[in-house]
Amino acid sequence: MENTTEKKKRVLSLIQPTSVPTLGNYLGAFKNWKAMSREYDCLFGVADLHALTVRSEPATLRSQTQQMLAILLSLDLNPEENIVFVQSHVHTHSELSWILNCYTQFGEASRMTQFKDKSCKHADNINVGLFDYPVLMAADILVYQSDFVPIGADQKQHLELARNIADRFNGVYGPTFTIPEPFIGKQGARIMSLQDPTSKMSKSDTNPKASVSLLDTPDVIMKKFKSAVTDSEACVRYAEGKDGINNLMTIYACCTGLSFERIEADFAGKGYGDFKSAVAEAVIEELRPMQEEYARIIKDKAYITESARSGAEKALYLSQKTLRKVQKKVGLWQA
Ligand code: TYM
């Protein structure tokens, strides 16, 4: 007989509230979060503690955290069944993070490429938090015994570190943590800048034309795609060296579900102008339901606050079990 009470696998992922998320965040992460939220037991969060690694105005961080939570609540993540929360509201993350620091080697943390990149970008503020960032991310994941972590390609190395820390801890103290698996979509795992298609589309890009924000109006989205950097071949095909067109084809494929072959056939003999407009239209349609929901939710501060409170309460309940187990195993006295 089929076991209908079989436990659902657990999924967790977070996003930093550094500014309005981009189409890269949406296609690399949110779209997979939405798909997984129907099938798994999910936790989705706003990584406000991670955002402290880069200096920002306190009032800005607070309002961006609320705005990011409102965006998550607008994504149709099935919040009745899943947990949506803010990282700093759940103290177990930071507590586990300290313990995991003591099971992470300086050498392995030093190899993180994102630390090296961010140290160059923020050369005037290379703080210890920036270095320790992946250990807090490991705590986020391990404290819930997560099975799958949907992320874009840029977070893969951090996930490998989380797996290594979990494996090392389990080796010393016996089975304690579930070893998490990354979930990286086949398409959309690395959406590139519209102005420099050899670098990742990023929330922190200073050129506003380089990235599409999830709250951009349809007009702005159209303009940004129209000014996207392409090449001089004037032929819509996926090929090496055609980074701009490859990126636009990837975005179009993610939004429409069409294969590259079909896209090439549909746009055979047509110019880049037509193709750029079609990509922009597809993105506008993809984002429309989320944008409409967001416009409604952002006005309802009481709902946002209440969602944060109830998310934190549920997340705390789940995570405390792991933290207690770990504290006991490492020898912390639980008087
Ligand atoms: P963050 O805030 O930089 O990005 C959130 C998610 O979006 C993905 N992403 C992209 N995917 C495709 N193309 C792009 N151009 C692109 N840019 C960003 C990221 O891979 C990520 O999945 N450290 C994490 C936040 C975090 C976290 C966690 C994630 C904290 N704790 C625990 C998973 C599990 C970060 O900075 O993501």
XYZ file of C-alpha atoms and ligand atoms in Angstrom:
372
model
C 0.000 0.000 0.000
C 1.267 3.486 -0.825
C 2.529 5.419 2.192
C 0.514 8.640 1.970
C 2.096 10.086 5.126
C 5.618 10.040 3.644
C 7.459 13.196 4.717
C 7.848 15.837 2.015
C 11.423 16.870 1.194
C 12.435 20.253 2.576
C 13.493 23.183 0.405
C 15.123 26.420 1.596
C 16.426 29.523 -0.130
C 17.077 33.158 0.785
C 17.703 36.435 -1.006
C 19.524 39.531 0.224
C 17.450 42.715 0.503
C 20.190 44.834 -1.075
C 17.797 46.460 -3.557
C 14.835 45.516 -5.743
C 15.525 42.031 -7.180
C 16.362 41.701 -10.853
C 15.127 39.515 -13.653
C 18.274 37.426 -12.904
C 17.023 36.726 -9.367
C 13.596 35.952 -10.779
C 14.664 33.504 -13.491
C 17.603 32.019 -11.558
C 15.827 31.629 -8.221
C 12.201 32.787 -7.815
C 10.797 30.855 -10.775
C 12.180 27.628 -9.305
C 10.996 28.614 -5.817
C 7.478 28.985 -7.232
C 7.605 25.604 -8.964
C 8.969 23.851 -5.860
C 6.507 25.534 -3.495
C 3.714 23.279 -4.771
C 5.528 20.013 -4.181
C 7.868 20.450 -1.217
C 7.893 21.698 2.328
C 9.531 25.102 1.710
C 11.115 27.989 3.587
C 11.912 31.210 1.729
C 13.609 34.106 3.434
C 15.083 37.581 3.329
C 18.798 37.456 4.219
C 19.041 40.784 6.065
C 21.997 39.638 8.207
C 23.964 38.879 5.044
C 23.151 42.385 3.783
C 25.018 43.886 6.776
C 28.312 42.827 5.176
C 27.966 45.878 2.925
C 27.409 49.260 4.597
C 23.942 50.788 4.167
C 21.724 53.337 5.902
C 19.754 51.649 8.740
C 16.444 53.096 7.478
C 17.217 51.881 3.953
C 17.997 48.346 5.104
C 14.768 48.262 7.143
C 12.579 49.427 4.275
C 14.338 47.186 1.731
C 13.787 44.200 4.028
C 10.056 44.962 4.207
C 9.924 45.523 0.470
C 11.698 42.219 -0.223
C 9.302 40.378 2.085
C 6.381 42.000 0.215
C 7.908 40.798 -3.071
C 8.207 37.243 -1.725
C 4.585 37.429 -0.574
C 3.600 38.540 -4.116
C 5.258 35.594 -5.826
C 2.520 33.016 -5.375
C 4.776 30.850 -3.174
C 1.805 29.205 -1.535
C 2.434 30.998 1.815
C -0.340 29.050 3.554
C 1.617 25.833 3.113
C 5.165 27.217 3.183
C 7.141 29.558 5.434
C 8.218 33.046 4.367
C 10.404 34.837 6.914
C 13.167 37.344 7.682
C 16.516 35.828 8.680
C 17.297 38.129 11.648
C 13.906 37.317 13.210
C 15.043 33.735 13.778
C 17.968 33.749 16.224
C 18.903 30.099 15.667
C 20.649 30.985 12.369
C 23.251 33.201 14.069
C 23.733 30.789 16.953
C 24.354 27.820 14.678
C 26.581 29.987 12.502
C 28.971 30.606 15.414
C 29.241 26.901 16.135
C 29.800 26.097 12.442
C 32.588 28.720 12.319
C 34.510 26.432 14.596
C 34.099 23.566 12.095
C 35.136 25.586 9.026
C 38.743 25.877 7.982
C 40.210 29.296 7.250
C 41.722 27.878 4.055
C 38.437 26.632 2.606
C 36.641 29.889 3.411
C 39.520 31.779 1.733
C 38.848 29.975 -1.531
C 35.364 31.463 -1.980
C 35.425 33.428 -5.222
C 32.549 35.690 -4.158
C 34.611 36.846 -1.154
C 37.473 37.690 -3.488
C 35.156 39.558 -5.899
C 33.389 41.465 -3.132
C 36.702 42.346 -1.446
C 37.763 44.042 -4.692
C 34.419 45.826 -5.029
C 34.350 47.012 -1.399
C 38.081 47.473 -0.823
C 37.410 50.089 1.878
C 35.314 47.681 3.966
C 36.672 44.119 3.842
C 35.051 43.099 7.115
C 35.104 39.699 8.810
C 31.375 39.296 8.077
C 32.135 39.352 4.354
C 34.606 36.518 4.892
C 32.250 34.591 7.178
C 29.224 35.093 4.922
C 29.163 31.509 3.532
C 29.197 30.020 7.040
C 26.038 31.936 7.944
C 24.572 30.710 4.658
C 25.505 27.133 5.682
C 23.709 27.704 9.000
C 20.607 29.001 7.160
C 20.484 25.772 5.197
C 21.561 23.205 7.801
C 19.458 24.499 10.699
C 16.316 23.314 8.831
C 17.774 20.001 7.631
C 17.119 21.209 4.072
C 17.191 18.627 1.283
C 17.246 21.020 -1.707
C 18.459 24.591 -2.145
C 17.261 26.340 -5.333
C 19.916 28.907 -6.337
C 21.547 30.552 -9.336
C 24.953 29.323 -10.529
C 26.824 32.038 -8.563
C 25.898 30.407 -5.221
C 27.083 26.893 -6.115
C 30.469 27.211 -4.411
C 28.800 28.391 -1.187
C 26.534 25.386 -1.280
C 29.501 23.071 -1.684
C 31.027 24.628 1.422
C 27.783 24.015 3.345
C 27.885 20.377 2.256
C 31.520 20.034 3.353
C 30.817 21.576 6.766
C 27.811 19.267 7.272
C 29.781 16.235 6.193
C 32.694 17.088 8.506
C 30.362 17.650 11.473
C 28.522 14.383 10.812
C 31.903 12.612 10.578
C 32.904 13.810 14.056
C 29.561 13.546 15.920
C 27.522 11.050 13.915
C 24.500 11.848 11.693
C 23.322 15.364 12.599
C 22.746 17.339 9.394
C 21.019 16.422 6.144
C 23.512 16.959 3.308
C 21.779 19.550 1.073
C 21.646 19.302 -2.724
C 21.796 22.434 -4.863
C 18.921 22.858 -7.297
C 20.157 24.884 -10.262
C 17.721 25.261 -13.164
C 18.862 24.087 -16.599
C 18.037 27.507 -18.005
C 18.253 30.898 -16.319
C 20.903 29.948 -13.757
C 23.062 32.815 -14.971
C 21.213 35.732 -16.554
C 23.670 38.287 -17.884
C 23.745 42.087 -17.897
C 21.886 43.704 -20.817
C 24.757 46.145 -21.320
C 27.717 43.810 -20.770
C 26.517 40.275 -21.523
C 29.801 38.763 -20.315
C 28.991 39.704 -16.704
C 26.134 38.625 -14.438
C 22.966 40.731 -14.157
C 23.260 42.123 -10.652
C 21.142 44.180 -8.217
C 24.208 46.295 -7.459
C 25.042 47.285 -11.059
C 25.363 51.070 -11.202
C 24.160 51.256 -14.824
C 20.331 51.162 -14.608
C 20.062 49.924 -18.217
C 22.078 46.802 -17.387
C 19.410 45.074 -15.343
C 15.632 44.737 -15.319
C 14.162 45.297 -11.872
C 11.082 43.282 -10.934
C 9.239 46.521 -10.246
C 10.102 48.225 -13.557
C 7.036 49.399 -15.495
C 6.275 47.806 -18.888
C 7.566 50.947 -20.654
C 10.872 50.840 -18.831
C 11.246 47.098 -19.483
C 10.641 47.665 -23.211
C 13.216 50.486 -23.331
C 15.842 48.426 -21.508
C 15.475 45.487 -23.902
C 15.494 47.797 -26.929
C 18.864 49.166 -25.805
C 20.326 45.730 -24.961
C 23.796 45.122 -26.397
C 23.787 42.508 -29.206
C 26.081 41.985 -32.238
C 26.239 42.995 -35.886
C 25.210 39.664 -37.431
C 21.465 40.422 -37.294
C 20.535 36.739 -37.034
C 18.713 35.269 -34.028
C 20.688 32.103 -33.310
C 22.373 30.644 -30.221
C 26.108 30.471 -30.867
C 29.490 31.017 -29.265
C 30.533 34.660 -29.256
C 26.927 35.917 -29.479
C 26.665 36.609 -25.729
C 24.005 39.327 -25.999
C 21.677 37.283 -28.238
C 22.341 34.098 -26.236
C 21.248 35.957 -23.098
C 18.092 37.332 -24.751
C 17.254 33.862 -26.119
C 17.704 32.388 -22.641
C 15.397 35.005 -21.113
C 12.805 34.435 -23.852
C 13.025 30.646 -23.477
C 12.580 30.893 -19.677
C 9.493 33.111 -20.041
C 7.793 31.255 -22.916
C 8.973 27.660 -22.442
C 10.065 27.573 -26.128
C 13.213 25.708 -27.194
C 16.155 27.518 -28.821
C 15.428 25.690 -32.123
C 11.856 26.926 -32.117
C 12.950 30.501 -31.292
C 15.504 30.435 -34.133
C 12.800 29.165 -36.530
C 10.223 31.733 -35.389
C 12.643 34.642 -35.866
C 14.344 33.447 -39.069
C 14.672 36.400 -41.442
C 13.554 38.894 -38.784
C 15.795 41.618 -37.316
C 16.967 42.137 -33.749
C 14.417 44.939 -33.262
C 11.500 42.489 -33.574
C 13.219 39.950 -31.363
C 14.019 42.481 -28.612
C 10.373 43.639 -28.558
C 9.179 40.034 -28.309
C 11.554 39.328 -25.396
C 10.393 42.484 -23.606
C 6.714 41.507 -24.125
C 7.356 38.026 -22.750
C 9.080 39.469 -19.653
C 6.283 41.997 -19.093
C 3.691 39.182 -19.213
C 5.788 36.956 -16.940
C 6.098 39.676 -14.284
C 2.558 41.052 -14.552
C 0.836 38.825 -11.905
C 3.617 39.408 -9.386
C 3.590 43.169 -10.005
C -0.206 43.380 -9.599
C -0.072 41.424 -6.364
C 2.820 43.536 -5.090
C 0.926 46.784 -5.749
C -1.835 45.452 -3.498
C 0.377 43.960 -0.744
C 2.803 46.866 -0.301
C -0.097 49.086 0.845
C -1.036 46.590 3.544
C 1.690 47.126 6.165
C -0.264 45.181 8.796
C -0.337 42.087 6.555
C 3.405 42.345 5.868
C 4.204 42.651 9.591
C 1.837 39.849 10.542
C 3.357 37.590 7.852
C 6.863 38.328 9.170
C 5.808 37.452 12.722
C 4.050 34.242 11.868
C 6.852 33.169 9.478
C 9.466 33.745 12.182
C 7.474 31.805 14.747
C 7.123 28.751 12.488
C 10.762 28.929 11.351
C 11.988 29.195 14.945
C 9.972 26.160 15.966
C 11.492 24.053 13.172
C 15.077 25.240 13.608
C 15.303 24.961 17.396
C 15.329 21.193 17.221
C 18.527 21.136 15.159
C 20.228 23.821 17.228
C 19.562 21.955 20.495
C 20.869 18.729 18.997
C 24.067 20.451 17.834
C 24.619 22.256 21.149
C 24.340 18.963 22.969
C 26.668 17.133 20.595
C 29.474 19.705 20.844
C 29.252 19.715 24.643
C 27.475 22.975 25.486
C 25.876 22.597 28.900
C 22.079 22.800 28.664
C 21.237 23.601 32.257
P 21.449 36.959 -3.818
O 20.636 37.838 -2.952
O 22.676 37.538 -4.437
O 20.579 36.348 -4.981
C 19.370 35.627 -4.729
C 19.263 34.471 -5.692
O 19.285 34.929 -7.049
C 20.277 34.218 -7.791
N 20.840 35.135 -8.813
C 20.856 34.881 -10.132
N 20.434 33.838 -10.855
C 20.589 33.903 -12.200
N 21.159 34.965 -12.853
C 21.599 36.036 -12.172
N 22.136 37.067 -12.820
C 21.467 36.031 -10.743
N 21.786 36.905 -9.756
C 21.402 36.343 -8.592
C 21.313 33.816 -6.748
O 22.093 32.715 -7.170
C 20.437 33.470 -5.566
O 19.940 32.151 -5.669
N 23.970 34.281 -0.499
C 22.713 34.391 -1.165
C 21.540 34.540 -0.207
C 21.448 33.449 0.809
C 21.058 32.102 0.572
C 21.083 31.467 1.837
C 20.704 31.407 -0.580
C 21.668 33.593 2.142
N 21.467 32.398 2.753
C 20.751 30.125 1.973
C 20.375 30.037 -0.447
C 20.416 29.429 0.823
C 22.751 35.636 -2.055
O 23.501 36.554 -1.846
O 21.845 35.639 -3.016
